Amino acid sequence: MNNLAIAAYGLRKSYGDKVVLDGVDLSVPEGTIFSLLGPNGAGKTTAVKILSTLISADPGSGDIRVGGHDLTTDPQSVRAAIGVTGQFSAVDGLITGEENMLLMADLHHLSKVEGRRTAARLLERFDLVDAARKPASTYSGGMKRRLDLAMTLVGTPRVIFLDEPTTGLDPRSRHNMWVIIRELVADGATVFLTTQYLEEADELADRIAVLNNGRIAAEGTADELKRLIPGGHVRLRFTDPAAYRSAATTLPDAARDDESLALRIPSDGSQRELRYVLDQLDAAGVEADELTVHTPDLDDVFFALTDGVRVPAPTKVAAR
Amino acid sequence: MSTLALTVRDSSTMLRRNLLHARRYPSLTLNLLLTPIMLLLLFVYILGDALGSGIGGGDRSGYLAYVVPGLLLMTIGSTVIGTAVSVSNDMNEGIIARFRTMSIHRGAVLVGHVVGSVLQSVASVVLVGAVAVAIGFRSRDAGVLDWLAALGLLALFALAVTWIAVGMGLVSPNAEAASNNALPLIVLPLLSSAFVPLHSMPGWFQPIAEYQPFTPAIETLRGLLLGGEIGHNGWLAVGWCVGLAVLGYVWSTSRFDRDPA
């Protein structure tokens, strides 16, 4: 087993009466990508803020170690080991991209020559050479995000926190960001990634934890999580409200979506189960206007875990 | 590197950042500089005759001499309003969150603001002073030491009100609020001996005007540059400066150390 880059036990944080994190355990082995997945307001950003020393955890929390250093007793050593790129860009908009990079080099106490070299190398790598002499406030969203990450990498951090790094980016910029994130791990860094996009977590992460209402609802590899919902579902859509209602009575297991007149029936997609559904519909004399079979994807897991309807939370997939 | 060396290095990096901002966006600095120069011209050329005879100093040039020390301090007051605004703006920038997660000296961001602001204040004071000399202000037998002492007092005063302004910037949610919160720094000189002597004010108000931070500093400057009695004003001025600087420092750093929202 590798050493842990991040180990947090019983992470708690509340603002007044509002509990944001309610006892979260996290362990991330070195050199892996860990994704914290959850809907807006689940507490993802709060977790990043605590782990990156920006805010303090509540006193009831257990031990938290990042990069091998204790977060409470030795925050400066943690800071020396990490890099953070937040959801909102952390660049100085008043100065140019290059000046932002040199500012980081100075704050990491690189020599002048070394600082210039590092800045030039990263500007090149992130395709920012042409814009280097322009004020960062004039950059597009994708450029700002790249500059932001480039600044984070000046200090060659061993643990990198990326808080929703692709939120608000167009598809091409998102894919570019994915390529960059994979390169970071190839270079030996550990990446802690938060996202609300299942596709992103599925694509990148070695392990995924689903955060909902301040608790980890499930944790595992993408495949392990998908196995939580054994068979995906069959979706039936109707145009006739009367047919929809009688189908709903015939199939009491179905989750109803009254707005779009659709039913979701848990199913493993096998011929036998499918025939059962069709037989039931035939017997009731209703015909669906559309029938689709969904094999399970992370979306199903996500909805199941975060609305608490189909799978009782919290569920923990045994770590292997 | 030792802690002190780190502090100096990180703070000077932050200072360079602030000076870069000031150089790129000089309009704020220039606007704040314009106010004391306008006031200087207004009080001397438009109100000077009446006010001059009112203080018993006689003419316009007498009033010029009377009003310059107060206006130099007012220049500082108006420069640090810019400090409060830029600190407040800065705190709303994402980059401050980045600084907080980096292994740099904690206070470097604030020290950078303070040193940058004091340098700006001193530069503004020199500029306003030059305008005053250009329109006829002359010191009366002030030696080199007197001038140095005057400049030292102005720098110390700038340091003190800058730390207060930094605290005001930190507690203000936005630039407008910061500028409003810092308003006392430009109103207080109006309630001092800057423009009219204390004895011309209502009796009940005189103690307030006499012991507020600006009056002792103004009277000390008058003593240094124009001759005359400094008396207890010197110690009072230095005491105010040190007290305000310490208060502002403690206030600002404890505010900055709090978890950001």
PDB file of C-alpha atoms in Angstrom, chain A residues 13 49 52-56 76 79-80 82 84 89-96 99-100 103-104 106-110 148 151-152, chain B residues 1 6 9-10 13-14 16-17 20-21 23-25 90 93-106 258-261:
ATOM      1  CA  LYS A  13     -17.445  21.953   9.839  1.00  0.00           C
ATOM      2  CA  LYS A  49     -10.747  24.896   1.935  1.00  0.00           C
ATOM      3  CA  SER A  52      -5.701  23.422   1.937  1.00  0.00           C
ATOM      4  CA  THR A  53      -5.434  25.341   5.274  1.00  0.00           C
ATOM      5  CA  LEU A  54      -7.630  28.207   4.106  1.00  0.00           C
ATOM      6  CA  ILE A  55     -10.145  27.679   6.903  1.00  0.00           C
ATOM      7  CA  SER A  56      -9.973  25.566  10.033  1.00  0.00           C
ATOM      8  CA  GLN A  76       3.146  25.936   7.007  1.00  0.00           C
ATOM      9  CA  ARG A  79       1.277  24.759   2.587  1.00  0.00           C
ATOM     10  CA  ALA A  80       4.776  24.076   1.300  1.00  0.00           C
ATOM     11  CA  ILE A  82       0.334  21.691  -1.698  1.00  0.00           C
ATOM     12  CA  VAL A  84      -4.582  24.912  -4.866  1.00  0.00           C
ATOM     13  CA  SER A  89      -9.806  32.184 -10.302  1.00  0.00           C
ATOM     14  CA  ALA A  90      -6.974  33.095  -7.998  1.00  0.00           C
ATOM     15  CA  VAL A  91      -5.022  35.296 -10.370  1.00  0.00           C
ATOM     16  CA  ASP A  92      -4.159  38.955  -9.937  1.00  0.00           C
ATOM     17  CA  GLY A  93      -6.231  40.558 -12.665  1.00  0.00           C
ATOM     18  CA  LEU A  94      -4.437  43.916 -12.475  1.00  0.00           C
ATOM     19  CA  ILE A  95      -1.091  42.581 -13.635  1.00  0.00           C
ATOM     20  CA  THR A  96      -0.067  40.519 -16.665  1.00  0.00           C
ATOM     21  CA  GLU A  99       3.921  39.077 -13.840  1.00  0.00           C
ATOM     22  CA  ASN A 100       1.551  36.700 -12.061  1.00  0.00           C
ATOM     23  CA  LEU A 103       5.103  36.826  -8.454  1.00  0.00           C
ATOM     24  CA  MET A 104       4.630  33.122  -7.683  1.00  0.00           C
ATOM     25  CA  ASP A 106       9.319  35.169  -5.961  1.00  0.00           C
ATOM     26  CA  LEU A 107       6.975  33.832  -3.294  1.00  0.00           C
ATOM     27  CA  HIS A 108       8.462  30.366  -3.741  1.00  0.00           C
ATOM     28  CA  HIS A 109      11.889  31.961  -3.281  1.00  0.00           C
ATOM     29  CA  LEU A 110      13.228  30.870  -6.638  1.00  0.00           C
ATOM     30  CA  ASP A 148      -4.386  29.758 -12.415  1.00  0.00           C
ATOM     31  CA  MET A 151       0.669  29.560 -11.066  1.00  0.00           C
ATOM     32  CA  THR A 152      -0.162  26.627  -8.804  1.00  0.00           C
TER      33      THR A 152
ATOM     34  CA  MET B   1      16.417  31.311   5.745  1.00  0.00           C
ATOM     35  CA  LEU B   6      11.609  35.342   5.053  1.00  0.00           C
ATOM     36  CA  ARG B   9      11.656  38.825   1.402  1.00  0.00           C
ATOM     37  CA  ASP B  10       7.934  37.997   1.189  1.00  0.00           C
ATOM     38  CA  THR B  13       7.611  40.818  -2.993  1.00  0.00           C
ATOM     39  CA  MET B  14       4.159  41.998  -1.906  1.00  0.00           C
ATOM     40  CA  ARG B  16       6.557  45.227  -5.477  1.00  0.00           C
ATOM     41  CA  ARG B  17       3.099  43.878  -6.347  1.00  0.00           C
ATOM     42  CA  LEU B  20       3.057  47.654  -9.744  1.00  0.00           C
ATOM     43  CA  HIS B  21      -0.676  48.125  -9.167  1.00  0.00           C
ATOM     44  CA  ARG B  23       1.954  52.313 -11.440  1.00  0.00           C
ATOM     45  CA  ARG B  24      -0.496  50.497 -13.727  1.00  0.00           C
ATOM     46  CA  TYR B  25      -3.549  52.235 -12.313  1.00  0.00           C
ATOM     47  CA  ASP B  90      -7.680  43.138  -2.816  1.00  0.00           C
ATOM     48  CA  GLU B  93      -9.668  38.985  -5.179  1.00  0.00           C
ATOM     49  CA  GLY B  94      -9.172  35.252  -5.440  1.00  0.00           C
ATOM     50  CA  ILE B  95      -5.425  35.725  -5.261  1.00  0.00           C
ATOM     51  CA  ILE B  96      -5.583  36.488  -1.533  1.00  0.00           C
ATOM     52  CA  ALA B  97      -7.013  33.000  -0.951  1.00  0.00           C
ATOM     53  CA  ARG B  98      -4.070  31.649  -2.927  1.00  0.00           C
ATOM     54  CA  PHE B  99      -1.601  33.599  -0.761  1.00  0.00           C
ATOM     55  CA  ARG B 100      -3.227  32.156   2.345  1.00  0.00           C
ATOM     56  CA  THR B 101      -2.591  28.602   1.152  1.00  0.00           C
ATOM     57  CA  MET B 102       1.061  29.298   0.325  1.00  0.00           C
ATOM     58  CA  SER B 103       4.013  28.868   2.607  1.00  0.00           C
ATOM     59  CA  ILE B 104       4.750  32.579   2.898  1.00  0.00           C
ATOM     60  CA  HIS B 105       4.942  34.925   5.841  1.00  0.00           C
ATOM     61  CA  ARG B 106       1.390  35.464   7.029  1.00  0.00           C
ATOM     62  CA  ARG B 258      -9.523  35.027  10.890  1.00  0.00           C
ATOM     63  CA  ASP B 259     -10.969  32.393   8.589  1.00  0.00           C
ATOM     64  CA  PRO B 260     -12.203  34.064   5.424  1.00  0.00           C
ATOM     65  CA  ALA B 261     -15.922  33.683   4.753  1.00  0.00           C
TER      66      ALA B 261
END
